[in-house]
Structure formats: structure tokens, C-alpha cells
mmCIF file of C-alpha atoms in Angstrom:
data_model
loop_
_atom_site.group_PDB
_atom_site.id
_atom_site.type_symbol
_atom_site.label_atom_id
_atom_site.label_comp_id
_atom_site.label_asym_id
_atom_site.label_seq_id
_atom_site.Cartn_x
_atom_site.Cartn_y
_atom_site.Cartn_z
ATOM 1 C CA UNK A 22 -21.887 -14.213 40.302
ATOM 2 C CA UNK A 23 -23.702 -13.692 37.943
ATOM 3 C CA UNK A 24 -22.312 -14.661 34.206
ATOM 4 C CA UNK A 25 -23.784 -13.401 30.422
ATOM 5 C CA UNK A 26 -24.611 -17.312 30.206
ATOM 6 C CA UNK A 27 -27.184 -16.969 33.049
ATOM 7 C CA UNK A 28 -31.360 -17.275 31.637
ATOM 8 C CA UNK A 29 -32.392 -15.943 35.578
ATOM 9 C CA UNK A 30 -30.433 -12.739 36.168
ATOM 10 C CA UNK A 31 -32.129 -10.014 34.195
ATOM 11 C CA UNK A 32 -35.284 -11.121 36.455
ATOM 12 C CA UNK A 33 -33.690 -10.818 39.264
ATOM 13 C CA UNK A 34 -33.118 -7.612 38.289
ATOM 14 C CA UNK A 35 -36.705 -6.734 37.578
ATOM 15 C CA UNK A 36 -37.659 -8.735 40.732
ATOM 16 C CA UNK A 37 -39.834 -11.285 39.038
ATOM 17 C CA UNK A 38 -39.813 -14.543 38.226
ATOM 18 C CA UNK A 39 -38.413 -16.105 34.766
ATOM 19 C CA UNK A 40 -42.578 -16.646 34.017
ATOM 20 C CA UNK A 41 -43.815 -13.144 34.925
ATOM 21 C CA UNK A 42 -45.923 -12.487 32.250
ATOM 22 C CA UNK A 43 -45.278 -9.163 29.917
ATOM 23 C CA UNK A 44 -47.904 -6.842 32.512
ATOM 24 C CA UNK A 45 -45.788 -7.956 35.577
ATOM 25 C CA UNK A 46 -42.669 -7.277 33.949
ATOM 26 C CA UNK A 47 -44.124 -3.649 32.647
ATOM 27 C CA UNK A 48 -45.475 -2.514 36.461
ATOM 28 C CA UNK A 49 -42.087 -3.951 37.934
ATOM 29 C CA UNK A 50 -40.042 -1.975 35.616
ATOM 30 C CA UNK A 51 -42.137 1.205 36.271
ATOM 31 C CA UNK A 52 -41.852 1.093 40.221
ATOM 32 C CA UNK A 53 -38.162 0.392 39.636
ATOM 33 C CA UNK A 54 -37.181 2.707 37.003
ATOM 34 C CA UNK A 55 -39.287 5.321 39.384
ATOM 35 C CA UNK A 56 -37.435 4.527 42.320
ATOM 36 C CA UNK A 57 -33.937 4.483 40.479
ATOM 37 C CA UNK A 58 -34.156 7.654 38.405
ATOM 38 C CA UNK A 59 -30.995 9.831 38.740
ATOM 39 C CA UNK A 60 -33.035 13.096 39.102
ATOM 40 C CA UNK A 61 -34.410 11.450 42.298
ATOM 41 C CA UNK A 62 -31.464 10.105 43.736
ATOM 42 C CA UNK A 63 -29.027 13.202 42.695
ATOM 43 C CA UNK A 64 -26.790 12.049 45.772
ATOM 44 C CA UNK A 65 -26.675 8.455 45.465
ATOM 45 C CA UNK A 66 -23.660 7.448 42.743
ATOM 46 C CA UNK A 67 -25.392 4.280 42.766
ATOM 47 C CA UNK A 68 -28.521 5.203 41.536
ATOM 48 C CA UNK A 69 -27.323 5.663 37.695
ATOM 49 C CA UNK A 70 -25.765 2.782 36.997
ATOM 50 C CA UNK A 71 -28.891 0.783 38.812
ATOM 51 C CA UNK A 72 -31.396 2.902 36.324
ATOM 52 C CA UNK A 73 -29.114 1.605 33.655
ATOM 53 C CA UNK A 74 -29.297 -1.998 34.711
ATOM 54 C CA UNK A 75 -33.135 -2.001 35.077
ATOM 55 C CA UNK A 76 -33.840 -0.254 32.075
ATOM 56 C CA UNK A 77 -31.552 -3.394 30.160
ATOM 57 C CA UNK A 78 -33.288 -5.423 32.118
ATOM 58 C CA UNK A 79 -36.927 -4.367 30.148
ATOM 59 C CA UNK A 80 -35.395 -3.840 26.622
ATOM 60 C CA UNK A 81 -35.049 -7.348 26.793
ATOM 61 C CA UNK A 82 -37.482 -9.130 28.967
ATOM 62 C CA UNK A 83 -40.490 -6.445 27.302
ATOM 63 C CA UNK A 84 -38.635 -7.940 23.867
ATOM 64 C CA UNK A 85 -40.663 -11.645 22.970
ATOM 65 C CA UNK A 86 -38.318 -11.989 20.412
ATOM 66 C CA UNK A 87 -35.370 -11.132 22.909
ATOM 67 C CA UNK A 88 -37.177 -12.640 25.611
ATOM 68 C CA UNK A 89 -37.265 -15.986 23.815
ATOM 69 C CA UNK A 90 -33.952 -15.926 22.874
ATOM 70 C CA UNK A 91 -32.278 -14.958 26.468
ATOM 71 C CA UNK A 92 -34.706 -17.479 28.318
ATOM 72 C CA UNK A 93 -33.189 -20.033 25.734
ATOM 73 C CA UNK A 94 -29.112 -19.454 25.674
ATOM 74 C CA UNK A 95 -28.431 -15.937 27.862
ATOM 75 C CA UNK A 96 -27.648 -12.891 27.069
ATOM 76 C CA UNK A 97 -24.778 -14.538 24.965
ATOM 77 C CA UNK A 98 -27.851 -15.775 22.687
ATOM 78 C CA UNK A 99 -28.249 -12.182 21.985
ATOM 79 C CA UNK A 100 -24.569 -11.452 20.152
ATOM 80 C CA UNK A 101 -23.801 -8.529 21.673
ATOM 81 C CA UNK A 102 -27.263 -6.444 21.239
ATOM 82 C CA UNK A 103 -28.231 -7.134 24.825
ATOM 83 C CA UNK A 104 -25.213 -5.628 26.133
ATOM 84 C CA UNK A 105 -25.424 -2.926 28.358
ATOM 85 C CA UNK A 106 -23.604 -0.716 25.415
ATOM 86 C CA UNK A 107 -26.504 -1.628 23.004
ATOM 87 C CA UNK A 108 -29.550 -1.077 22.130
ATOM 88 C CA UNK A 109 -31.900 1.890 23.376
ATOM 89 C CA UNK A 110 -30.496 4.328 25.912
ATOM 90 C CA UNK A 111 -31.926 3.835 29.673
ATOM 91 C CA UNK A 112 -32.992 7.698 29.661
ATOM 92 C CA UNK A 113 -34.403 6.998 25.670
ATOM 93 C CA UNK A 114 -36.303 3.987 27.032
ATOM 94 C CA UNK A 115 -37.622 6.110 30.190
ATOM 95 C CA UNK A 116 -38.536 8.913 27.741
ATOM 96 C CA UNK A 117 -40.567 6.138 25.738
ATOM 97 C CA UNK A 118 -42.224 4.201 28.721
ATOM 98 C CA UNK A 119 -43.597 7.688 29.924
ATOM 99 C CA UNK A 120 -44.524 9.329 27.103
ATOM 100 C CA UNK A 121 -41.215 11.791 27.057
ATOM 101 C CA UNK A 122 -40.193 14.806 29.594
ATOM 102 C CA UNK A 123 -38.520 14.692 32.717
ATOM 103 C CA UNK A 124 -40.079 13.103 35.180
ATOM 104 C CA UNK A 125 -38.584 15.242 37.755
ATOM 105 C CA UNK A 126 -38.145 18.560 36.352
ATOM 106 C CA UNK A 127 -34.461 17.038 35.583
ATOM 107 C CA UNK A 128 -31.876 17.269 32.988
ATOM 108 C CA UNK A 129 -33.297 14.384 30.797
ATOM 109 C CA UNK A 130 -34.700 15.919 27.478
ATOM 110 C CA UNK A 131 -36.352 14.695 24.916
ATOM 111 C CA UNK A 132 -34.733 13.632 21.518
ATOM 112 C CA UNK A 133 -37.057 15.542 18.729
ATOM 113 C CA UNK A 134 -37.026 15.697 15.538
ATOM 114 C CA UNK A 135 -33.168 15.222 13.830
ATOM 115 C CA UNK A 136 -31.718 18.173 12.100
ATOM 116 C CA UNK A 137 -30.552 18.101 8.565
ATOM 117 C CA UNK A 138 -26.831 18.501 7.477
ATOM 118 C CA UNK A 139 -25.865 22.060 7.275
ATOM 119 C CA UNK A 140 -24.427 23.087 3.501
ATOM 120 C CA UNK A 141 -21.238 24.793 3.810
ATOM 121 C CA UNK A 142 -19.591 27.089 0.696
ATOM 122 C CA UNK A 143 -16.377 28.714 0.388
ATOM 123 C CA UNK A 144 -17.108 32.149 -0.920
ATOM 124 C CA UNK A 145 -14.245 33.850 -2.225
ATOM 125 C CA UNK A 146 -13.748 37.354 -2.307
ATOM 126 C CA UNK A 147 -10.753 40.479 -3.947
ATOM 127 C CA UNK A 148 -9.138 42.734 -1.225
ATOM 128 C CA UNK A 149 -11.005 45.390 -2.778
ATOM 129 C CA UNK A 150 -14.266 43.944 -1.707
ATOM 130 C CA UNK A 151 -13.345 42.986 1.993
ATOM 131 C CA UNK A 152 -11.504 47.030 2.187
ATOM 132 C CA UNK A 153 -15.244 48.627 0.734
ATOM 133 C CA UNK A 154 -17.816 45.869 1.611
ATOM 134 C CA UNK A 155 -20.113 44.133 -0.343
ATOM 135 C CA UNK A 156 -23.044 42.526 -0.851
ATOM 136 C CA UNK A 157 -22.806 39.348 -3.283
ATOM 137 C CA UNK A 158 -26.002 37.360 -4.344
ATOM 138 C CA UNK A 159 -25.326 33.696 -4.472
ATOM 139 C CA UNK A 160 -27.857 30.949 -6.122
ATOM 140 C CA UNK A 161 -28.357 28.438 -3.994
ATOM 141 C CA UNK A 162 -30.079 25.142 -4.834
ATOM 142 C CA UNK A 163 -31.711 23.299 -1.815
ATOM 143 C CA UNK A 164 -34.972 20.677 -1.082
ATOM 144 C CA UNK A 165 -37.875 22.127 0.425
ATOM 145 C CA UNK A 166 -41.009 20.311 1.499
ATOM 146 C CA UNK A 167 -43.409 19.476 -1.435
ATOM 147 C CA UNK A 168 -46.552 22.705 -1.485
ATOM 148 C CA UNK A 169 -48.743 20.695 -3.664
ATOM 149 C CA UNK A 170 -48.592 17.520 -1.048
ATOM 150 C CA UNK A 171 -47.100 19.456 2.297
ATOM 151 C CA UNK A 172 -44.534 16.566 2.364
ATOM 152 C CA UNK A 173 -46.989 13.930 2.577
ATOM 153 C CA UNK A 174 -45.734 12.340 -1.012
ATOM 154 C CA UNK A 175 -49.380 11.539 -2.261
ATOM 155 C CA UNK A 176 -53.029 12.151 -1.767
ATOM 156 C CA UNK A 177 -54.383 12.820 1.806
ATOM 157 C CA UNK A 178 -55.213 8.922 3.437
ATOM 158 C CA UNK A 179 -53.493 7.412 0.248
ATOM 159 C CA UNK A 180 -50.002 7.067 2.261
ATOM 160 C CA UNK A 181 -50.431 3.785 4.480
ATOM 161 C CA UNK A 182 -47.788 2.320 7.143
ATOM 162 C CA UNK A 183 -45.584 -0.369 5.563
ATOM 163 C CA UNK A 184 -46.687 -3.319 7.063
ATOM 164 C CA UNK A 185 -44.152 -5.658 6.482
ATOM 165 C CA UNK A 186 -41.675 -3.197 9.014
ATOM 166 C CA UNK A 187 -44.089 -1.540 10.661
ATOM 167 C CA UNK A 188 -42.673 1.669 9.675
ATOM 168 C CA UNK A 189 -39.310 0.838 10.604
ATOM 169 C CA UNK A 190 -38.062 0.794 7.314
ATOM 170 C CA UNK A 191 -36.123 -1.833 8.288
ATOM 171 C CA UNK A 192 -36.962 -5.908 9.307
ATOM 172 C CA UNK A 193 -34.458 -7.531 12.190
ATOM 173 C CA UNK A 194 -33.769 -11.086 11.291
ATOM 174 C CA UNK A 195 -32.263 -13.779 12.580
ATOM 175 C CA UNK A 196 -30.156 -17.235 11.840
ATOM 176 C CA UNK A 197 -28.192 -19.720 13.640
ATOM 177 C CA UNK A 198 -25.049 -20.163 13.505
ATOM 178 C CA UNK A 199 -24.169 -23.280 15.561
ATOM 179 C CA UNK A 200 -24.758 -23.066 19.274
ATOM 180 C CA UNK A 201 -25.667 -19.276 18.829
ATOM 181 C CA UNK A 202 -28.645 -17.071 17.291
ATOM 182 C CA UNK A 203 -27.391 -13.895 15.011
ATOM 183 C CA UNK A 204 -29.748 -11.142 15.087
ATOM 184 C CA UNK A 205 -29.143 -8.576 12.326
ATOM 185 C CA UNK A 206 -31.221 -5.487 10.710
ATOM 186 C CA UNK A 207 -31.531 -5.026 6.660
ATOM 187 C CA UNK A 208 -33.846 -2.427 4.984
ATOM 188 C CA UNK A 209 -37.718 -3.699 4.485
ATOM 189 C CA UNK A 210 -37.985 -4.652 0.827
ATOM 190 C CA UNK A 211 -41.140 -3.744 0.561
ATOM 191 C CA UNK A 212 -41.045 0.069 1.499
ATOM 192 C CA UNK A 213 -37.272 0.470 0.123
ATOM 193 C CA UNK A 214 -36.393 1.872 3.596
ATOM 194 C CA UNK A 215 -39.320 4.788 3.551
ATOM 195 C CA UNK A 216 -41.350 2.971 6.457
ATOM 196 C CA UNK A 217 -44.596 3.718 4.620
ATOM 197 C CA UNK A 218 -46.064 2.726 1.087
ATOM 198 C CA UNK A 219 -47.857 4.602 -1.670
ATOM 199 C CA UNK A 220 -49.167 3.186 -4.895
ATOM 200 C CA UNK A 221 -48.379 4.412 -8.172
ATOM 201 C CA UNK A 222 -51.409 6.054 -8.928
ATOM 202 C CA UNK A 223 -52.256 8.199 -5.605
ATOM 203 C CA UNK A 224 -48.768 9.588 -5.825
ATOM 204 C CA UNK A 225 -47.913 13.357 -5.689
ATOM 205 C CA UNK A 226 -47.851 14.601 -9.653
ATOM 206 C CA UNK A 227 -45.169 17.383 -8.283
ATOM 207 C CA UNK A 228 -42.388 15.499 -6.572
ATOM 208 C CA UNK A 229 -43.057 11.684 -7.254
ATOM 209 C CA UNK A 230 -43.525 10.577 -3.675
ATOM 210 C CA UNK A 231 -40.390 11.744 -2.618
ATOM 211 C CA UNK A 232 -42.407 14.864 -0.411
ATOM 212 C CA UNK A 233 -39.832 17.672 -1.307
ATOM 213 C CA UNK A 234 -38.933 19.272 -4.485
ATOM 214 C CA UNK A 235 -35.743 21.412 -5.629
ATOM 215 C CA UNK A 236 -35.710 25.134 -5.586
ATOM 216 C CA UNK A 237 -33.595 27.611 -6.481
ATOM 217 C CA UNK A 238 -33.298 30.103 -4.089
ATOM 218 C CA UNK A 239 -30.679 33.803 -3.866
ATOM 219 C CA UNK A 240 -29.453 34.391 -0.954
ATOM 220 C CA UNK A 241 -27.626 37.942 -0.199
ATOM 221 C CA UNK A 242 -24.598 37.526 1.458
ATOM 222 C CA UNK A 243 -23.340 40.809 3.570
ATOM 223 C CA UNK A 244 -19.261 40.935 3.701
ATOM 224 C CA UNK A 245 -18.085 43.092 5.928
ATOM 225 C CA UNK A 246 -15.719 45.857 5.644
ATOM 226 C CA UNK A 247 -12.258 44.346 7.150
ATOM 227 C CA UNK A 248 -13.818 40.693 7.244
ATOM 228 C CA UNK A 249 -10.987 38.122 8.553
ATOM 229 C CA UNK A 250 -9.996 34.954 6.522
ATOM 230 C CA UNK A 251 -12.160 31.632 8.051
ATOM 231 C CA UNK A 252 -15.017 34.186 8.892
ATOM 232 C CA UNK A 253 -18.715 32.743 8.575
ATOM 233 C CA UNK A 254 -21.952 33.874 7.423
ATOM 234 C CA UNK A 255 -24.668 31.770 8.216
ATOM 235 C CA UNK A 256 -28.101 31.707 7.304
ATOM 236 C CA UNK A 257 -29.788 29.756 9.799
ATOM 237 C CA UNK A 258 -32.802 27.572 9.001
ATOM 238 C CA UNK A 259 -31.785 27.650 5.145
ATOM 239 C CA UNK A 260 -30.543 24.563 4.665
ATOM 240 C CA UNK A 261 -32.683 21.433 3.030
ATOM 241 C CA UNK A 262 -36.281 21.106 4.265
ATOM 242 C CA UNK A 263 -37.421 16.975 4.606
ATOM 243 C CA UNK A 264 -41.013 15.843 6.482
ATOM 244 C CA UNK A 265 -40.241 15.586 10.282
ATOM 245 C CA UNK A 266 -36.591 17.128 10.415
ATOM 246 C CA UNK A 267 -35.846 20.484 11.180
ATOM 247 C CA UNK A 268 -33.828 22.909 8.148
ATOM 248 C CA UNK A 269 -30.035 22.820 8.486
ATOM 249 C CA UNK A 270 -28.550 26.536 8.181
ATOM 250 C CA UNK A 271 -26.388 27.308 5.020
ATOM 251 C CA UNK A 272 -22.756 28.645 5.651
ATOM 252 C CA UNK A 273 -20.464 30.634 3.349
ATOM 253 C CA UNK A 274 -16.805 30.926 4.864
ATOM 254 C CA UNK A 275 -15.007 33.377 4.004
ATOM 255 C CA UNK A 276 -11.875 33.530 1.520
ATOM 256 C CA UNK A 277 -9.645 36.512 0.373
ATOM 257 C CA UNK A 278 -8.682 35.859 -3.222
ATOM 258 C CA UNK A 279 -4.605 36.533 -3.671
ATOM 259 C CA UNK A 280 -4.099 40.020 -4.717
ATOM 260 C CA UNK A 281 -1.112 40.885 -7.226
ATOM 261 C CA UNK A 282 0.151 44.198 -4.932
ATOM 262 C CA UNK A 283 -0.869 44.158 -1.942
ATOM 263 C CA UNK A 284 -0.474 41.603 0.954
ATOM 264 C CA UNK A 285 -2.889 41.508 4.168
ATOM 265 C CA UNK A 286 -1.673 40.235 7.460
ATOM 266 C CA UNK A 287 -4.450 40.878 10.099
ATOM 267 C CA UNK A 288 -5.742 45.266 9.881
ATOM 268 C CA UNK A 289 -2.214 46.003 8.286
ATOM 269 C CA UNK A 290 -1.107 46.000 4.555
ATOM 270 C CA UNK A 291 2.266 45.201 2.464
ATOM 271 C CA UNK A 292 3.565 46.540 -0.796
ATOM 272 C CA UNK A 293 6.526 46.186 -2.358
ATOM 273 C CA UNK A 294 7.651 49.396 -4.439
ATOM 274 C CA UNK A 295 10.175 49.874 -6.793
ATOM 275 C CA UNK A 296 11.963 52.931 -6.820
ATOM 276 C CA UNK A 297 14.860 54.115 -8.730
ATOM 277 C CA UNK A 298 18.783 54.929 -7.511
ATOM 278 C CA UNK A 299 18.420 58.530 -8.011
ATOM 279 C CA UNK A 300 15.268 59.313 -6.404
ATOM 280 C CA UNK A 301 16.160 56.994 -3.764
ATOM 281 C CA UNK A 302 19.621 59.100 -2.973
ATOM 282 C CA UNK A 303 18.353 62.191 -3.757
ATOM 283 C CA UNK A 304 14.482 62.376 -3.080
ATOM 284 C CA UNK A 305 11.429 62.327 -5.507
ATOM 285 C CA UNK A 306 7.822 61.625 -5.362
ATOM 286 C CA UNK A 307 6.253 57.943 -5.889
ATOM 287 C CA UNK A 308 2.269 57.051 -6.240
ATOM 288 C CA UNK A 309 0.261 54.084 -5.015
ATOM 289 C CA UNK A 310 -3.515 52.858 -6.354
ATOM 290 C CA UNK A 311 -4.876 52.258 -3.039
ATOM 291 C CA UNK A 312 -7.724 49.179 -3.075
ATOM 292 C CA UNK A 313 -10.634 51.744 -3.141
ATOM 293 C CA UNK A 314 -8.700 53.805 -6.087
ATOM 294 C CA UNK A 315 -7.593 56.508 -4.301
ATOM 295 C CA UNK A 316 -4.199 57.587 -5.044
ATOM 296 C CA UNK A 317 -1.594 58.158 -2.248
ATOM 297 C CA UNK A 318 0.818 60.772 -3.597
ATOM 298 C CA UNK A 319 4.102 59.524 -1.146
ATOM 299 C CA UNK A 320 6.909 62.214 -1.141
ATOM 300 C CA UNK A 321 10.500 60.934 -0.611
ATOM 301 C CA UNK A 322 12.357 63.290 1.247
ATOM 302 C CA UNK A 323 15.632 64.994 -0.810
ATOM 303 C CA UNK A 324 18.689 63.536 1.419
ATOM 304 C CA UNK A 325 16.229 60.985 3.145
ATOM 305 C CA UNK A 326 18.703 57.501 1.580
ATOM 306 C CA UNK A 327 16.231 54.591 0.870
ATOM 307 C CA UNK A 328 18.251 51.722 0.960
ATOM 308 C CA UNK A 329 17.127 48.644 -0.458
ATOM 309 C CA UNK A 330 15.286 46.140 1.317
ATOM 310 C CA UNK A 331 14.322 49.064 3.754
ATOM 311 C CA UNK A 332 10.896 49.487 4.900
ATOM 312 C CA UNK A 333 8.458 52.289 5.979
ATOM 313 C CA UNK A 334 5.187 52.988 7.265
ATOM 314 C CA UNK A 335 2.240 55.321 6.451
ATOM 315 C CA UNK A 336 -0.128 54.945 9.626
ATOM 316 C CA UNK A 337 -4.228 54.450 9.510
ATOM 317 C CA UNK A 338 -3.625 53.326 5.613
ATOM 318 C CA UNK A 339 -4.266 49.894 6.001
ATOM 319 C CA UNK A 340 -7.416 47.602 6.305
ATOM 320 C CA UNK A 341 -10.347 48.863 8.142
ATOM 321 C CA UNK A 342 -10.896 46.670 11.483
ATOM 322 C CA UNK A 343 -13.330 44.601 11.100
ATOM 323 C CA UNK A 344 -16.832 46.340 13.276
ATOM 324 C CA UNK A 345 -14.781 48.758 14.201
ATOM 325 C CA UNK A 346 -13.480 52.351 13.192
ATOM 326 C CA UNK A 347 -10.217 52.611 13.281
ATOM 327 C CA UNK A 348 -7.749 51.069 10.433
ATOM 328 C CA UNK A 349 -3.989 49.137 10.201
ATOM 329 C CA UNK A 350 -1.155 50.747 8.693
ATOM 330 C CA UNK A 351 0.238 49.787 5.359
ATOM 331 C CA UNK A 352 4.358 49.247 5.251
ATOM 332 C CA UNK A 353 6.161 49.441 1.696
ATOM 333 C CA UNK A 354 9.526 47.563 0.732
ATOM 334 C CA UNK A 355 11.154 49.488 -1.352
ATOM 335 C CA UNK A 356 13.307 47.814 -4.148
ATOM 336 C CA UNK A 357 16.098 49.939 -5.513
ATOM 337 C CA UNK A 358 16.513 49.718 -9.495
ATOM 338 C CA UNK A 359 19.989 50.535 -10.299
ATOM 339 C CA UNK A 360 21.243 51.680 -13.709
ATOM 340 C CA UNK A 361 22.154 49.659 -16.247
ATOM 341 C CA UNK A 362 25.689 48.184 -16.988
ATOM 342 C CA UNK A 363 28.279 51.171 -18.606
ATOM 343 C CA UNK A 364 25.790 54.031 -17.839
ATOM 344 C CA UNK A 365 28.582 56.605 -17.162
ATOM 345 C CA UNK A 366 31.763 58.398 -18.548
ATOM 346 C CA UNK A 367 34.555 59.007 -17.460
ATOM 347 C CA UNK A 368 33.287 62.678 -16.491
ATOM 348 C CA UNK A 369 29.923 61.709 -14.639
ATOM 349 C CA UNK A 370 32.140 58.878 -12.769
ATOM 350 C CA UNK A 371 34.418 62.090 -11.281
ATOM 351 C CA UNK A 372 31.242 63.855 -10.685
ATOM 352 C CA UNK A 373 29.921 61.218 -8.593
ATOM 353 C CA UNK A 374 33.265 60.472 -7.134
ATOM 354 C CA UNK A 375 33.043 64.158 -5.481
ATOM 355 C CA UNK A 376 29.389 63.971 -4.467
ATOM 356 C CA UNK A 377 29.054 60.450 -2.943
ATOM 357 C CA UNK A 378 30.925 59.179 -0.129
ATOM 358 C CA UNK A 379 34.405 57.794 -0.710
ATOM 359 C CA UNK A 380 35.140 54.241 -1.679
ATOM 360 C CA UNK A 381 35.640 51.792 1.342
ATOM 361 C CA UNK A 382 39.242 50.392 1.832
ATOM 362 C CA UNK A 383 39.717 47.414 -0.669
ATOM 363 C CA UNK A 384 40.462 45.314 2.734
ATOM 364 C CA UNK A 385 44.592 44.393 0.979
ATOM 365 C CA UNK A 386 47.296 45.083 3.995
ATOM 366 C CA UNK A 387 48.623 48.416 4.606
ATOM 367 C CA UNK A 388 51.945 47.435 2.895
ATOM 368 C CA UNK A 389 53.406 48.123 -0.507
ATOM 369 C CA UNK A 390 52.456 46.034 -3.050
ATOM 370 C CA UNK A 391 55.539 44.833 -4.219
ATOM 371 C CA UNK A 392 56.047 43.112 -0.797
ATOM 372 C CA UNK A 393 52.841 40.871 -1.698
ATOM 373 C CA UNK A 394 52.044 38.578 -3.690
ATOM 374 C CA UNK A 395 48.617 40.347 -5.173
ATOM 375 C CA UNK A 396 46.555 38.915 -8.892
ATOM 376 C CA UNK A 397 44.410 41.284 -10.233
ATOM 377 C CA UNK A 398 41.789 38.579 -11.828
ATOM 378 C CA UNK A 399 38.045 40.177 -13.290
ATOM 379 C CA UNK A 400 34.122 39.439 -12.458
ATOM 380 C CA UNK A 401 32.645 38.114 -15.619
ATOM 381 C CA UNK A 402 28.729 37.859 -15.585
ATOM 382 C CA UNK A 403 26.836 34.141 -14.735
ATOM 383 C CA UNK A 404 23.971 32.687 -16.477
ATOM 384 C CA UNK A 405 21.130 31.980 -14.135
ATOM 385 C CA UNK A 406 21.971 28.515 -14.321
ATOM 386 C CA UNK A 407 25.391 28.903 -12.880
ATOM 387 C CA UNK A 408 23.607 31.680 -10.366
ATOM 388 C CA UNK A 409 20.960 29.134 -8.911
ATOM 389 C CA UNK A 410 24.094 26.919 -8.093
ATOM 390 C CA UNK A 411 26.244 29.553 -6.837
ATOM 391 C CA UNK A 412 23.090 30.554 -4.751
ATOM 392 C CA UNK A 413 22.281 27.083 -3.448
ATOM 393 C CA UNK A 414 26.041 26.318 -2.274
ATOM 394 C CA UNK A 415 25.806 29.015 -0.322
ATOM 395 C CA UNK A 416 23.053 28.271 1.649
ATOM 396 C CA UNK A 417 24.610 24.749 1.660
ATOM 397 C CA UNK A 418 27.383 25.874 3.631
ATOM 398 C CA UNK A 419 25.075 28.380 5.874
ATOM 399 C CA UNK A 420 23.561 25.646 6.960
ATOM 400 C CA UNK A 421 26.416 23.423 7.267
ATOM 401 C CA UNK A 422 28.010 25.808 9.417
ATOM 402 C CA UNK A 423 25.033 25.907 11.431
ATOM 403 C CA UNK A 424 24.839 22.699 12.107
ATOM 404 C CA UNK A 425 28.290 22.056 13.089
ATOM 405 C CA UNK A 426 27.975 25.365 15.447
ATOM 406 C CA UNK A 427 25.045 22.930 17.541
ATOM 407 C CA UNK A 428 27.463 20.282 17.457
ATOM 408 C CA UNK A 429 29.776 21.487 18.869
ATOM 409 C CA UNK A 430 27.894 23.141 21.647
ATOM 410 C CA UNK A 431 26.430 20.100 22.192
ATOM 411 C CA UNK A 432 29.647 18.297 22.376
ATOM 412 C CA UNK A 433 31.047 20.853 24.796
ATOM 413 C CA UNK A 434 28.095 20.978 27.061
ATOM 414 C CA UNK A 435 28.309 17.001 27.163
ATOM 415 C CA UNK A 436 32.196 17.328 28.759
#
């Protein structure tokens, strides 16, 4: 079995001798690449590997520098660049050799020009604008092809291919490290990686030889009614331009600003309404200003008692459904505001006792007090620090009870 130190394996793959000329190597590759191309051998699973191996061999032996290193040191001397995973892919090599396009009407595609990166902006929108819909005008700074030189960077005919790198923009350097020869790439110092050279006097006065200029453009972003967070408004081809590249897209991602009164969940709205105790017990009217400035007048029917934290629903008063004609619901959670301490007089208390349901029992056992040890105590107000500490202790106790309960169940299950 051939090893990477073998100096004849690649010639064997191409079915030529180590003394073959460049023309013979090229002819052999043409023949074998056509023979083993995957589009021509759809039912032969080995064809793809043979096709890659032939392309790998030709990539090395068609390059005079690589061939010289291979003849002297084998594939190991290429320091990994000649490996099957490096360099140009077999299909790209085939496309370049035969002038691009699929030879057999198959799936091989031309790479074509690259596309510039997309420009992504977060567009923060108020809940009112999403409820009603809006068109936002947003200014954008982007690069466009210089209109004076049509993206050449200078006068017509003044732009020359860099002779130092032959237009590649980089140079391949070699250095010997013991028995190994290392090959590496570096930016061409003659053209600063551009692949072209323009004399200073011939550079375009508008773009300074950069081929592009900055333009300010105003885009009209349509925020549709009911659009959801994370929705994208895409302007295709409005990204940065450049010679030989396809402009990318400009993408606006919708993000809803927090609202001081409403919260949104899907197509529903949630609202906290504070009502007084009299309204909660005896009915009344409250008003809510909606997102389109309408006022909703809500009647609480006398005799319908509203409890603290209770939630009611108004059908069809939520958010508009995105690109549909229906609406979600509006959910109202009621906070009941109680009167301040000592607002009542003894007479009013008697009146309340006559109106309201009777008090619950105190919880003491139904035995004479003289037969029990009972101590009367007084409630006191607590400051915020004491309240926070008491609330935290109660939460910790609940968590401990919850944990202990799980522990007991686990213990019982293991018996």
C-alpha cells in the first residue's frame, strides 16, 4: 500500500510515468475526470472517490512548484497542502478545467460571484404602532459602486493586474524547516492584497481608487398591524455594493418597546385595573384608553363582586391578528384598593355588619373560655424591611416543605 512518502503514487493515479510532460498530465486528467465524473456514474458509489483522487493528483502535478516538492519529498513534503482535504475541491477543479458548468447536465454548480454580508438592524416599535400599523422612514449608510469610474478605481485602462501576485492578492512563500518545506501565503506587499495596481495620478478623484463611495438612502419600513416580535422586513439587494460581488440584503428585525399599561402575549392584551372597594362590592364603571386612543367604558354590574386578583375578559379587544381580520382578547386583572385605616365610625360599622355576610368564626374551640388558656394579643404594623424579611421567611418555609415532601416520596418509593 502506498504511503504519503511515496513519490510515484499520484503518477499512478493519473496513469502516467514520473517523467510525463505537462501536456501528458493534462490529457490524462481530462480522460480520467470525464470517465469518473459522479454525474456520469450515478449508480457507481466508487466513482466519487476516484473522481476526487484524480482531481487531487492533477492539482499537485499540474503545479510546477508542488510537483517539484512532491518529486523530492512525496506528499509529506507538501505539509498537508496536498492532502485530500486541502486546496481546491475536485468539482471546482473540474469546473475550472472545462470552463465551468455541468458537463453532464448534473448537479454541479458554478460558484459565481460572492455575496456581500447582510446588514441587520433592530427596529424598536411601540405597541400603539403595531396595533395601528405604521410606515417608518429609516436612513441607511451603505457602499455603492462609484458612479464616476464604474467601480474600476481609476481611468479606463489605467488599472493593471499586479505583476507581483498575478492578480491573486497574495503570494505563496516557501521556507525549509529541517527536512520539511513549509508553504504559506502572505498578503502581496505590492498591491496590499487588491490584486491590482493604479498609479496615484490615475486614481478616480471621486472614490480615491477604492471603487466604492458611501451613500445615504432612506428606506420605508412597513410595520404591519399585529406583527410579532422577531419578524423580519427584508430589502433584497440593498446591502453594500462592490465590484464583482452581489449586494446583500438589509434586514430590519421588529422588536416591541415595553408598554406602561398593556402587556402582549400572542394576539391577546393584558391590563391591570385598580378599583375601589365600593365598586368591587356594589358595581360601578371604569374606563380604559385603548392603543388607538379609543376609550372603553366598562360596567361592573351591581351585585357582581370583584375579588382582588380576579381576571375578566373582553372578547375581540386584543391585538389584531397578523395579516388576518380577527382580534385577540383583552384580559383585565383587578386590584381592589381598600379604604385607609380607621375610616369607619361605630355607626358605619354597625351598618356594614347589617349589610355584609356574617363574620367567620374566630377558630377557637367551642368550649367555655374559662376552661382554656387564651391570651389576647395586638397586631402591629411592620416597616418595609420587616415585611421583606417575613415574606422571605415564608417563601423559604414553603420551599423547605416542598423539598421535604419530595424527599419523603423518594424514600417511600425506594423501600
